[in-house]
Coordinates of C-alpha atoms and ligand atoms in Angstrom, one line a residue:
M19 CA -27.9 0.0 5.9
R20 CA -25.9 -2.0 3.4
E21 CA -22.8 -4.2 3.8
I22 CA -20.1 -4.6 1.2
R23 CA -17.1 -6.8 1.4
G24 CA -13.5 -6.4 0.2
I25 CA -10.0 -7.3 1.1
A26 CA -9.0 -6.6 4.7
A27 CA -6.0 -4.5 3.8
S28 CA -5.2 -2.4 6.9
P29 CA -6.6 -3.2 10.4
G30 CA -8.7 -0.9 12.5
T31 CA -12.2 0.4 12.5
A32 CA -13.4 3.9 11.7
S33 CA -16.6 5.7 10.8
A34 CA -17.1 9.0 9.0
P35 CA -18.8 10.5 5.9
A36 CA -17.6 9.2 2.5
F37 CA -15.4 11.4 0.4
L38 CA -15.6 10.1 -3.2
F39 CA -12.4 10.7 -5.1
Y40 CA -14.6 10.6 -8.3
E41 CA -18.1 11.4 -9.0
E42 CA -20.5 8.5 -8.8
E43 CA -21.3 8.3 -12.5
E44 CA -18.5 10.4 -13.8
P45 CA -15.0 9.0 -13.2
N46 CA -12.4 11.6 -12.5
V47 CA -14.8 14.2 -11.0
P48 CA -14.5 14.2 -7.2
S49 CA -17.5 14.8 -4.9
Y50 CA -17.1 15.8 -1.3
L51 CA -18.3 18.2 1.3
I52 CA -16.7 21.5 2.1
E53 CA -16.2 22.7 5.7
P54 CA -18.4 25.8 6.3
G55 CA -15.3 27.9 7.0
D56 CA -13.8 26.9 3.6
I57 CA -16.9 28.0 1.5
P58 CA -15.3 31.4 0.6
A59 CA -12.1 29.7 -0.6
E60 CA -14.2 27.2 -2.6
W61 CA -16.1 30.0 -4.2
A62 CA -12.9 31.8 -5.0
R63 CA -11.6 28.6 -6.7
F64 CA -14.7 28.5 -8.9
V65 CA -14.4 32.2 -9.8
A66 CA -10.8 31.7 -10.7
A67 CA -11.6 28.7 -12.8
T68 CA -14.3 30.5 -14.8
G69 CA -12.0 33.5 -15.2
R70 CA -9.4 31.2 -16.8
A71 CA -12.0 29.5 -18.9
K72 CA -13.1 33.0 -20.2
E73 CA -9.6 33.9 -21.1
E74 CA -9.2 30.7 -23.0
V75 CA -12.6 31.1 -24.9
A76 CA -11.8 34.7 -25.8
L77 CA -8.5 33.5 -27.4
L78 CA -10.4 30.8 -29.3
R79 CA -13.0 33.3 -30.5
D80 CA -10.2 35.6 -31.8
K81 CA -8.5 32.7 -33.5
A82 CA -11.8 31.5 -35.1
L83 CA -12.5 35.0 -36.3
A84 CA -9.0 35.3 -37.9
E85 CA -8.9 31.8 -39.3
A86 CA -12.5 30.8 -40.1
G87 CA -14.9 33.7 -39.9
Q88 CA -17.7 35.5 -38.1
E89 CA -20.0 32.5 -37.9
Q90 CA -17.4 30.2 -36.2
A91 CA -16.4 33.0 -33.8
A92 CA -20.0 33.3 -32.8
I93 CA -19.9 29.8 -31.2
F94 CA -17.3 31.0 -28.8
E95 CA -19.1 34.3 -28.3
A96 CA -22.1 32.2 -27.1
H97 CA -19.8 30.2 -24.7
L98 CA -18.6 33.5 -23.3
L99 CA -22.1 34.6 -22.6
M100 CA -22.8 31.3 -20.8
L101 CA -19.7 31.8 -18.7
D102 CA -21.0 35.2 -17.7
D103 CA -24.6 34.2 -17.3
P104 CA -25.8 35.5 -13.9
E105 CA -28.3 32.6 -13.7
V106 CA -25.4 30.1 -13.9
I107 CA -23.2 32.0 -11.4
D108 CA -26.1 32.5 -9.0
R109 CA -27.1 28.9 -9.1
I110 CA -23.6 27.6 -8.3
R111 CA -23.3 30.2 -5.5
H112 CA -26.7 29.2 -4.1
D113 CA -25.9 25.5 -4.3
L114 CA -22.6 25.9 -2.7
D115 CA -24.1 27.8 0.3
Q116 CA -26.9 25.3 0.6
T117 CA -25.3 21.9 0.0
H118 CA -21.6 22.6 0.9
R119 CA -20.6 20.4 -2.0
N120 CA -17.4 21.0 -4.0
T121 CA -17.8 23.1 -7.1
E122 CA -16.8 20.4 -9.6
R123 CA -19.8 18.4 -8.4
L124 CA -22.1 21.5 -8.6
V125 CA -20.9 22.3 -12.1
L126 CA -21.7 18.7 -13.1
D127 CA -25.1 18.8 -11.5
L128 CA -25.9 22.1 -13.4
E129 CA -24.7 20.6 -16.7
R130 CA -26.9 17.6 -16.2
D131 CA -30.0 19.8 -15.4
L132 CA -29.4 22.0 -18.4
V133 CA -28.9 19.1 -20.7
E134 CA -32.1 17.5 -19.4
K135 CA -34.1 20.6 -20.0
L136 CA -32.7 21.2 -23.5
S137 CA -33.2 17.6 -24.5
S138 CA -36.9 17.9 -24.0
I139 CA -37.2 20.7 -26.5
Q140 CA -37.6 19.3 -30.0
D141 CA -35.8 22.0 -31.9
P142 CA -32.6 21.3 -33.9
Y143 CA -31.1 24.6 -32.9
V144 CA -31.7 24.0 -29.2
Q145 CA -30.4 20.4 -29.6
E146 CA -27.2 21.8 -30.9
R147 CA -26.8 23.9 -27.8
I148 CA -26.4 20.7 -25.7
S149 CA -22.9 20.3 -27.0
D150 CA -22.1 23.9 -26.1
V151 CA -23.3 23.2 -22.5
H152 CA -21.0 20.2 -22.3
D153 CA -18.1 22.1 -23.7
V154 CA -18.4 25.1 -21.3
S155 CA -18.9 22.8 -18.4
R156 CA -15.9 20.7 -19.2
R157 CA -13.8 23.8 -19.7
I158 CA -14.6 25.1 -16.2
M159 CA -14.2 21.6 -14.8
G160 CA -10.8 21.3 -16.5
H161 CA -9.6 24.3 -14.7
L162 CA -11.0 23.3 -11.4
L163 CA -9.4 19.9 -11.7
K164 CA -6.1 21.1 -13.1
K165 CA -5.3 22.7 -9.8
E166 CA -7.2 20.2 -7.8
R167 CA -6.9 16.9 -9.5
F168 CA -5.0 15.6 -6.6
C169 CA -6.9 17.5 -4.0
L170 CA -6.4 14.8 -1.3
A171 CA -4.0 17.1 0.5
D172 CA -6.8 19.6 1.0
I173 CA -9.4 17.4 2.6
S174 CA -10.2 19.3 5.8
V175 CA -13.1 17.3 7.3
D176 CA -12.9 13.8 8.8
S177 CA -13.7 11.5 5.9
I178 CA -13.5 8.0 4.5
L179 CA -11.8 8.2 1.2
V180 CA -13.6 6.1 -1.5
A181 CA -11.7 5.7 -4.8
R182 CA -11.5 3.5 -7.8
D183 CA -7.8 3.0 -7.1
L184 CA -5.2 5.0 -5.2
L185 CA -1.7 5.5 -6.4
P186 CA 1.2 5.5 -3.9
S187 CA 1.6 9.2 -4.6
D188 CA -2.1 9.8 -3.6
M189 CA -1.4 8.1 -0.3
I190 CA 1.6 10.2 0.3
S191 CA 0.0 13.5 -0.6
M192 CA -3.4 13.0 1.2
N193 CA -4.2 14.8 4.3
R194 CA -3.8 11.9 6.7
A195 CA -5.1 13.8 9.7
H196 CA -8.6 13.8 8.3
I197 CA -8.7 10.5 6.3
K198 CA -10.1 8.0 8.8
A199 CA -10.2 5.0 6.4
V200 CA -9.8 4.1 2.8
V201 CA -12.0 2.0 0.5
T202 CA -11.1 1.2 -3.1
E203 CA -12.6 -0.7 -5.9
A204 CA -9.2 -2.1 -7.0
G205 CA -6.1 -3.2 -5.1
G206 CA -4.9 -6.1 -3.0
R207 CA -3.3 -6.7 0.4
T208 CA 0.2 -6.1 -0.9
S209 CA -0.6 -3.2 -3.3
H210 CA 1.3 -0.1 -2.3
A211 CA -1.9 1.6 -1.3
A212 CA -2.4 -1.2 1.3
I213 CA 1.2 -1.1 2.5
L214 CA 1.0 2.7 3.0
A215 CA -2.4 2.5 4.7
R216 CA -0.9 0.0 7.2
A217 CA 2.2 2.2 7.7
F218 CA 0.0 5.2 8.4
Q219 CA -2.3 3.2 10.5
I220 CA -5.3 4.0 8.4
P221 CA -8.0 1.2 8.3
A222 CA -8.5 0.1 4.7
V223 CA -10.8 -2.2 2.8
L224 CA -9.5 -2.6 -0.8
G225 CA -10.6 -4.5 -3.9
V226 CA -14.3 -4.2 -3.1
G227 CA -15.0 -4.3 -6.9
P228 CA -17.9 -2.7 -8.7
D229 CA -19.8 -2.4 -5.3
V230 CA -17.9 0.7 -4.8
A231 CA -20.4 2.4 -7.1
S232 CA -23.1 1.9 -4.5
L233 CA -21.3 4.3 -2.0
H234 CA -22.3 7.9 -2.2
S235 CA -20.5 11.0 -1.1
G236 CA -21.5 12.3 2.3
T237 CA -23.1 9.0 3.4
I238 CA -21.8 7.7 6.8
L239 CA -19.7 4.6 6.4
I240 CA -18.1 2.2 8.9
V241 CA -14.9 0.6 7.7
D242 CA -13.8 -2.5 9.4
G243 CA -10.2 -3.1 8.1
N244 CA -9.9 -6.3 10.2
R245 CA -12.8 -8.1 8.5
G246 CA -12.7 -6.3 5.1
L247 CA -16.2 -5.0 5.7
V248 CA -17.8 -1.6 4.7
I249 CA -21.2 -0.7 6.1
S250 CA -23.0 2.3 4.5
D251 CA -25.7 4.2 6.3
P252 CA -25.2 2.2 9.5
D253 CA -27.9 2.0 12.2
Q254 CA -27.2 2.9 15.8
A255 CA -26.5 -0.7 16.8
A256 CA -23.8 -1.0 14.1
L257 CA -22.3 2.3 15.2
D258 CA -22.2 1.1 18.8
R259 CA -20.5 -2.1 17.7
A260 CA -17.9 -0.1 15.7
A261 CA -17.2 2.1 18.8
A262 CA -16.8 -1.0 20.9
A263 CA -14.4 -2.5 18.4
V264 CA -12.2 0.7 18.6
T265 CA -12.1 0.4 22.4
A266 CA -11.3 -3.3 22.2
Q267 CA -8.5 -2.7 19.7
S268 CA -6.9 0.0 21.9
E269 CA -7.0 -2.4 24.9
K270 CA -5.3 -5.1 22.8
D271 CA -2.7 -2.5 21.6
S272 CA -1.8 -1.6 25.2
E273 CA -1.5 -5.3 26.1
L274 CA 0.9 -5.8 23.2
E275 CA 2.8 -2.6 24.1
M276 CA 4.1 -4.4 27.2
L277 CA 6.2 -6.5 24.9
R278 CA 7.9 -3.4 23.4
D279 CA 11.2 -3.7 25.1
L280 CA 11.4 -7.4 25.2
P281 CA 13.4 -9.3 22.6
A282 CA 11.8 -11.5 19.9
S283 CA 13.3 -14.7 21.4
T284 CA 11.9 -18.1 21.2
V285 CA 11.4 -19.9 24.5
D286 CA 14.7 -21.7 24.0
G287 CA 16.6 -18.5 23.3
T288 CA 16.9 -18.0 19.5
Q289 CA 16.6 -14.4 18.8
I290 CA 14.9 -13.2 15.6
Q291 CA 15.5 -9.6 14.5
L292 CA 12.2 -7.8 14.1
K293 CA 12.7 -4.7 12.0
A294 CA 10.5 -2.0 10.6
N295 CA 9.7 -1.1 7.0
I296 CA 9.3 2.7 6.4
E297 CA 8.4 4.8 3.4
I298 CA 9.0 8.4 4.6
P299 CA 11.0 9.8 7.5
D300 CA 7.7 11.1 9.1
E301 CA 7.0 7.6 10.2
M302 CA 10.0 7.5 12.6
A303 CA 8.0 8.5 15.7
A304 CA 5.5 5.6 15.2
V305 CA 8.4 3.3 14.3
L306 CA 10.3 4.0 17.5
S307 CA 7.2 3.5 19.6
H308 CA 7.1 -0.1 18.5
G309 CA 10.6 -1.0 19.6
P310 CA 12.1 -2.4 16.3
D311 CA 15.6 -3.9 16.1
G312 CA 16.3 -1.6 13.2
I313 CA 14.9 -0.5 9.8
G314 CA 14.9 -3.5 7.5
L315 CA 13.5 -1.6 4.5
F316 CA 13.4 2.1 3.8
R317 CA 11.5 2.4 0.5
S318 CA 13.4 5.5 -0.6
E319 CA 11.3 6.0 -3.7
F320 CA 8.5 7.5 -1.6
L321 CA 10.7 10.5 -1.2
F322 CA 10.3 11.0 -4.9
L323 CA 6.6 10.4 -5.0
G324 CA 5.5 13.4 -2.9
G325 CA 5.3 15.8 -5.9
H326 CA 8.9 16.7 -6.6
V327 CA 12.2 15.0 -7.3
P328 CA 14.6 15.5 -4.4
G329 CA 18.2 16.5 -5.0
E330 CA 21.3 15.1 -3.3
E331 CA 21.1 17.5 -0.3
E332 CA 17.4 16.8 0.4
Q333 CA 17.9 13.0 0.1
F334 CA 21.0 13.2 2.3
N335 CA 19.0 15.0 5.0
A336 CA 16.2 12.4 4.8
Y337 CA 18.5 9.4 5.1
R338 CA 20.5 11.1 7.8
T339 CA 17.3 11.8 9.8
V340 CA 16.3 8.1 9.7
I341 CA 19.9 6.8 10.4
E342 CA 20.4 9.1 13.3
G343 CA 16.9 8.5 14.6
M344 CA 17.7 4.8 15.0
K345 CA 20.6 5.6 17.3
G346 CA 23.1 3.0 16.2
K347 CA 20.6 0.3 15.2
P348 CA 20.9 -0.9 11.6
V349 CA 19.1 0.8 8.8
T350 CA 18.8 -0.8 5.4
I351 CA 18.0 1.7 2.7
R352 CA 16.7 0.4 -0.6
T353 CA 17.6 2.4 -3.7
L354 CA 15.0 3.9 -5.9
D355 CA 12.4 1.3 -6.8
I356 CA 10.1 3.2 -9.2
G357 CA 8.2 1.8 -12.1
G358 CA 5.2 -0.6 -12.0
D359 CA 2.6 1.2 -10.0
K360 CA 5.1 3.8 -8.6
V361 CA 5.0 6.0 -11.7
L362 CA 7.2 9.0 -11.9
P363 CA 6.9 10.7 -15.3
E364 CA 9.1 13.6 -14.0
L365 CA 12.1 11.1 -14.2
G366 CA 11.3 10.2 -17.8
A367 CA 9.5 6.9 -17.0
Q368 CA 7.3 6.1 -20.0
D369 CA 4.0 4.4 -20.5
E370 CA 4.8 0.7 -21.0
K371 CA 2.7 -2.2 -22.2
N372 CA 3.7 -4.3 -19.2
P373 CA 5.0 -1.9 -16.5
L374 CA 5.5 -4.6 -13.9
L375 CA 7.8 -6.4 -16.3
G376 CA 9.4 -3.3 -17.6
W377 CA 11.7 -0.5 -16.8
R378 CA 11.6 -0.6 -13.0
A379 CA 13.8 -0.4 -10.0
I380 CA 17.5 -1.3 -10.7
R381 CA 16.8 -1.6 -14.4
F382 CA 15.7 2.0 -14.4
C383 CA 18.6 3.1 -12.2
L384 CA 21.3 1.4 -14.3
S385 CA 20.2 3.3 -17.4
R386 CA 19.6 6.6 -15.5
T387 CA 22.9 6.7 -13.8
D388 CA 22.6 10.5 -13.2
I389 CA 19.6 9.9 -10.9
F390 CA 21.1 6.8 -9.4
K391 CA 24.5 8.2 -8.6
T392 CA 22.9 11.3 -7.0
Q393 CA 21.1 8.9 -4.7
L394 CA 24.1 6.8 -4.0
R395 CA 26.2 9.9 -3.1
A396 CA 23.4 11.0 -0.7
L397 CA 23.3 7.5 0.8
L398 CA 27.1 7.2 1.3
R399 CA 27.3 10.6 2.9
A400 CA 24.5 9.8 5.3
A401 CA 25.9 6.4 6.1
V402 CA 28.6 7.9 8.3
F403 CA 25.9 8.8 10.8
G404 CA 25.1 5.2 11.8
D405 CA 24.9 1.5 10.9
T406 CA 23.8 1.7 7.3
R407 CA 23.3 -0.9 4.6
I408 CA 22.4 -0.3 0.9
M409 CA 20.0 -2.6 -0.9
F410 CA 19.3 -2.9 -4.6
P411 CA 15.7 -3.8 -5.7
M412 CA 14.6 -6.3 -8.3
I413 CA 18.0 -7.7 -9.1
S414 CA 17.5 -10.5 -11.7
T415 CA 21.1 -11.2 -12.7
A416 CA 24.6 -11.1 -11.1
D417 CA 25.6 -8.7 -13.8
E418 CA 23.1 -6.1 -12.5
L419 CA 24.6 -6.3 -9.1
D420 CA 28.1 -5.9 -10.4
R421 CA 27.1 -2.8 -12.4
A422 CA 25.3 -1.3 -9.4
R423 CA 28.3 -1.9 -7.2
G424 CA 30.5 -0.3 -9.9
L425 CA 28.3 2.8 -9.8
L426 CA 28.5 2.8 -6.0
E427 CA 32.3 2.9 -6.2
E428 CA 32.1 5.8 -8.7
A429 CA 29.7 7.7 -6.3
R430 CA 32.2 7.0 -3.5
S431 CA 35.1 8.6 -5.4
E432 CA 32.9 11.5 -6.4
C433 CA 32.0 12.1 -2.7
R434 CA 35.6 12.0 -1.7
S435 CA 36.8 14.3 -4.4
R436 CA 34.1 16.8 -3.3
G437 CA 35.4 16.6 0.3
H438 CA 32.6 14.5 1.8
A439 CA 33.3 11.8 4.4
V440 CA 32.1 8.4 3.4
P441 CA 32.3 5.0 5.2
A442 CA 35.3 2.8 4.2
R443 CA 33.0 -0.1 3.7
I444 CA 29.2 -0.4 3.5
P445 CA 27.3 -3.7 3.3
V446 CA 25.5 -4.0 -0.1
G447 CA 22.6 -6.4 -0.4
I448 CA 19.9 -7.3 -2.8
M449 CA 16.2 -7.9 -2.7
V450 CA 15.4 -11.4 -3.8
E451 CA 12.0 -10.7 -5.4
V452 CA 12.0 -12.3 -8.8
P453 CA 12.2 -16.0 -9.3
S454 CA 15.4 -15.8 -11.3
A455 CA 17.2 -14.2 -8.3
A456 CA 15.9 -16.9 -5.9
L457 CA 16.8 -19.7 -8.4
S458 CA 20.3 -18.3 -8.8
S459 CA 20.8 -17.2 -5.2
D460 CA 23.9 -19.4 -5.0
I461 CA 25.5 -17.2 -7.6
L462 CA 24.2 -13.9 -6.3
A463 CA 25.4 -14.9 -2.7
R464 CA 29.0 -14.7 -4.0
T465 CA 28.8 -10.9 -4.4
A466 CA 25.9 -9.8 -2.2
D467 CA 26.6 -9.1 1.4
F468 CA 23.0 -10.0 2.4
F469 CA 19.6 -11.0 1.0
S470 CA 16.2 -9.6 1.8
I471 CA 13.4 -11.6 0.3
G472 CA 10.6 -9.3 -1.1
T473 CA 7.7 -11.7 -1.1
N474 CA 5.2 -9.1 -2.4
D475 CA 7.0 -9.2 -5.7
L476 CA 8.3 -12.7 -5.5
I477 CA 4.8 -14.0 -5.2
Q478 CA 3.6 -11.7 -8.0
Y479 CA 6.3 -12.9 -10.4
T480 CA 6.2 -16.6 -9.3
M481 CA 2.4 -16.8 -9.5
A482 CA 2.1 -14.5 -12.5
V483 CA -0.4 -12.4 -10.6
D484 CA -0.6 -8.6 -10.5
R485 CA -0.5 -7.8 -6.8
G486 CA -2.8 -4.9 -7.2
N487 CA -5.5 -6.6 -9.2
E488 CA -8.4 -7.7 -6.9
K489 CA -9.8 -10.1 -9.5
V490 CA -6.9 -12.4 -9.2
S491 CA -5.9 -11.7 -5.6
Y492 CA -6.7 -15.2 -4.6
L493 CA -3.5 -16.2 -6.4
H494 CA -1.2 -13.9 -4.4
E495 CA -0.5 -16.7 -2.0
P496 CA 2.5 -16.7 0.3
F497 CA 2.0 -20.3 1.3
H498 CA 1.9 -21.7 -2.2
P499 CA 4.5 -24.5 -2.4
A500 CA 6.3 -22.8 -5.3
V501 CA 6.8 -19.7 -3.2
L502 CA 7.9 -21.6 -0.1
R503 CA 10.4 -23.6 -2.1
L504 CA 11.9 -20.4 -3.6
I505 CA 12.2 -18.9 -0.1
K506 CA 13.8 -22.1 1.3
L507 CA 16.3 -22.3 -1.6
T508 CA 17.3 -18.7 -1.0
I509 CA 17.7 -19.3 2.8
E510 CA 19.8 -22.4 2.1
N511 CA 22.1 -20.6 -0.4
A512 CA 22.6 -17.7 1.9
A513 CA 23.5 -20.1 4.7
I514 CA 26.1 -21.9 2.5
A515 CA 27.6 -18.5 1.6
G516 CA 27.5 -17.3 5.2
I517 CA 25.5 -14.2 4.5
P518 CA 22.4 -13.0 6.4
V519 CA 19.0 -13.4 4.9
G520 CA 15.8 -11.7 5.9
I521 CA 12.4 -10.9 4.6
C522 CA 10.8 -7.5 4.1
G523 CA 7.6 -8.5 2.2
E524 CA 4.2 -8.3 3.8
M525 CA 4.3 -12.0 4.6
A526 CA 6.6 -11.2 7.5
A527 CA 3.8 -9.3 9.2
D528 CA 1.6 -12.4 9.6
P529 CA 2.5 -13.9 13.0
A530 CA 1.9 -17.5 11.7
A531 CA 4.0 -16.9 8.6
A532 CA 6.7 -15.3 10.8
V533 CA 7.0 -18.5 12.9
L534 CA 7.2 -20.6 9.8
L535 CA 10.0 -18.3 8.4
A536 CA 11.9 -18.5 11.6
G537 CA 11.6 -22.2 11.5
M538 CA 12.9 -22.2 7.9
G539 CA 16.1 -20.4 9.1
M540 CA 15.3 -16.8 8.5
S541 CA 17.1 -14.5 11.0
E542 CA 15.4 -11.2 10.2
L543 CA 11.8 -10.2 9.6
S544 CA 11.0 -6.7 8.6
M545 CA 7.5 -5.3 8.5
S546 CA 5.2 -2.4 9.0
C547 CA 6.0 -1.3 12.6
V548 CA 2.4 -1.9 13.8
A549 CA 2.7 -5.6 13.1
I550 CA 5.8 -6.0 15.3
P551 CA 4.1 -6.6 18.7
A552 CA 1.9 -9.4 17.4
V553 CA 4.7 -11.1 15.5
K554 CA 6.9 -10.8 18.6
R555 CA 4.3 -12.5 20.8
A556 CA 4.0 -15.4 18.3
I557 CA 7.8 -15.9 18.2
R558 CA 8.1 -15.7 22.0
S559 CA 5.3 -18.3 22.4
L560 CA 7.3 -21.3 21.1
S561 CA 10.7 -22.9 20.8
I562 CA 12.9 -22.8 17.7
V563 CA 12.8 -26.6 17.8
T564 CA 9.0 -26.4 17.4
A565 CA 9.3 -23.7 14.7
R566 CA 11.7 -26.0 12.7
E567 CA 9.4 -28.9 13.1
I568 CA 6.5 -26.8 11.9
A569 CA 8.6 -25.7 8.9
T570 CA 9.6 -29.3 8.0
T571 CA 5.9 -30.4 8.1
V572 CA 4.8 -27.4 6.0
M573 CA 7.4 -28.0 3.3
K574 CA 5.8 -31.4 2.6
M575 CA 2.3 -29.9 2.1
Q576 CA 0.5 -29.7 -1.2
S577 CA -1.4 -26.4 -1.1
S578 CA -1.5 -23.0 0.5
G579 CA -4.9 -23.9 2.1
E580 CA -3.4 -26.9 3.8
V581 CA -0.5 -24.8 5.1
A582 CA -2.8 -22.0 6.4
A583 CA -5.0 -24.4 8.2
Y584 CA -2.1 -26.2 9.8
L585 CA -0.4 -22.9 10.9
S586 CA -3.5 -21.6 12.4
A587 CA -3.8 -24.7 14.5
R588 CA -0.2 -24.6 15.6
V589 CA 0.7 -21.0 16.1
R590 CA -0.9 -18.7 18.8
V591 CA -1.7 -15.4 17.2
Ligands
LIG27 C1 8.4 -6.8 -1.9 O1 8.3 -6.8 -3.1 O2 8.2 -7.7 -1.1 C2 8.9 -5.5 -1.2 C3 9.1 -5.5 0.1 O3 9.0 -4.4 -2.0 P1 7.8 -3.5 -2.5 O4 6.6 -4.0 -1.7 O5 8.1 -2.1 -2.2 O6 7.7 -3.8 -3.9
LIG28 MG1 9.2 -5.3 -4.3

C-alpha cells in the first residue's frame, strides 16, 4: 500500500484498477486491461495494424529498389519477414489471451525482450538488427495508435484513468460510464480537466507530479477527491474506509438535496441567484436535479471539442435544447472560447509560443468572423426559445466589445434575410477575466449589458500563474488582495452603471468565498451544479449584514492565508 498526494480537484471517492493513458516508461503508449469479451476485437485491431504496416513496408521496399538498389531493398524485405514471423504473431496472441493487456503494450514488451536478447550477442550484424526491431515495432505501434490514440472512448471496464495530463477534448471523449476517477501528473483546481471532472461528477486528484510514475496499470487504486489522496494497492481496511466515505457522501448529498427547491436567501431576505455552469447539453439532467436559478455559463466551445466542428444547425439545436430545458429561466451562453489549453487545430489555431496570452477566445473570433458569425446566427435563432443572454469571453478592450456587437448585428440581419425569427433585443455581456477589463470596467460598463467575472483566468493573469501548472498552483489564489481588489472594483463599476454583475469562475463554488462575494455586492454566482447545495446552505446561514461586515473586514487583510483562516472561522460550510 502506498499513498500519494495531489490537488483535490473533484470531490468523491472511488476505487478501481488503474488505466494508464501512457505506458510507464514510454510516454504516449497506453497500457490497460481488455474485457474478456473484447479480446477478439483487440486481436482484430492488431491484425489490421500489422496488415497496414506490411503494405507500408512493401511500398518502401519497392521505392528502395527503384531508387537505391537491391541491398537497401533487402532491409525492408527483412522487416516484412519480421512482420510475418509466426513466432512474433503467436507470442502476441498468447500474451493477449493470458494477460488481457492491450496490444500496444504487448508489442512494446516484445520489442523490449527482443532488444534485450539481441544486445547480449556480441556480433555487429546482430547489433544492427536492434534498430530493425525498433523500426518494425514502432511501425505497428504507429498504426495501433493512429486509430486509437484517443482510445478513452473505448474504455469498457471500470477504471481509474491515470495520465500525465488530460486535455479538455480527452475529458469530453472519454467513456464516462466506466471512468470512476481521474489522476494526473499535471493540472490544477481550475484547469479544464478539473472543471470537467466536477461537472461530470468524477472524483479527481490532479497535479500529483512525478509520483504518477509509481502507479502501474491494473493496480487497484483508491482516489479520494476530497482530500487529494491516491492510495495504490490498498489493504482491506483502506478499502472499507473508502466504502464508508462513499456512503457518508451519499447521506450528506441527500441532506443537501432537501434545500433544492428553497431560494438562496440570506436570513434577512437578500436573494442571491445561484446558477449552473455547463459544458455540454448532456449535463442538463444533472443540472436540473440541483435546482439552479438558470445557466450562468454555457461553455459553448466544448461543442467543438468533441471531435468535429459543429455547423449552424447543430449548434442551433444544442443551444435550443439547453434554453428550452431551462423552461424560462435565464441561460447565458458564452461564445467560442478556444485557444490556451482548448486547442482546436481544425479551426486553424496554430502552435503559439504563449498560447494563454495569444490567439484565444474573442481575439480568435474577431479574426475568424466566418466561424464566429455562424455561432452568432445559431445563438440568435435559439434565443427565441427562452430567456437568453450572450457573453463574450476574454474581452480586454472596449473596442473588442464594439466589434463583437457589430458582428452580432450582421448575424442578426443575415438570420432575418434567411427568414429566421430572432429576438428584437438580447442582453450582451462580457467576461471580466483579464486585469485590463477589471481595471477599465467603468468604460466597459457603458456598452456591456452585464459582467460575469471569470476568476479562473482573472487569477491566472493577475498572478501570472498558469492555472494548469501544478508547480505554481500555490499562486492561483482567489483570496489574494490583488484579486479581491479587482473583483471589488468591477462590482463597484457595475453598480455605478446599473448593470448586473456575477461570477462564473470556480471561486463561486467555494461556500466561504460565495458568502464573501455576496457581501461584496455580487448578485449572481454561477458554478458547477454539484456545488450549488453547499453554497446555498452557506448563504442561507447568515444575514447580508453579516456578509457585508465579513467583506469589509476581508478587504483590509494582507494575505490570502489570513482571509482563508478568517472565512473558515466565520462561515458555516
Ligand atoms: C474563468 O476563466 O473563470 C471562466 C469561468 O472561464 P474558463 O474556466 O472556461 O476559462
Ligand atoms: Mg476563462
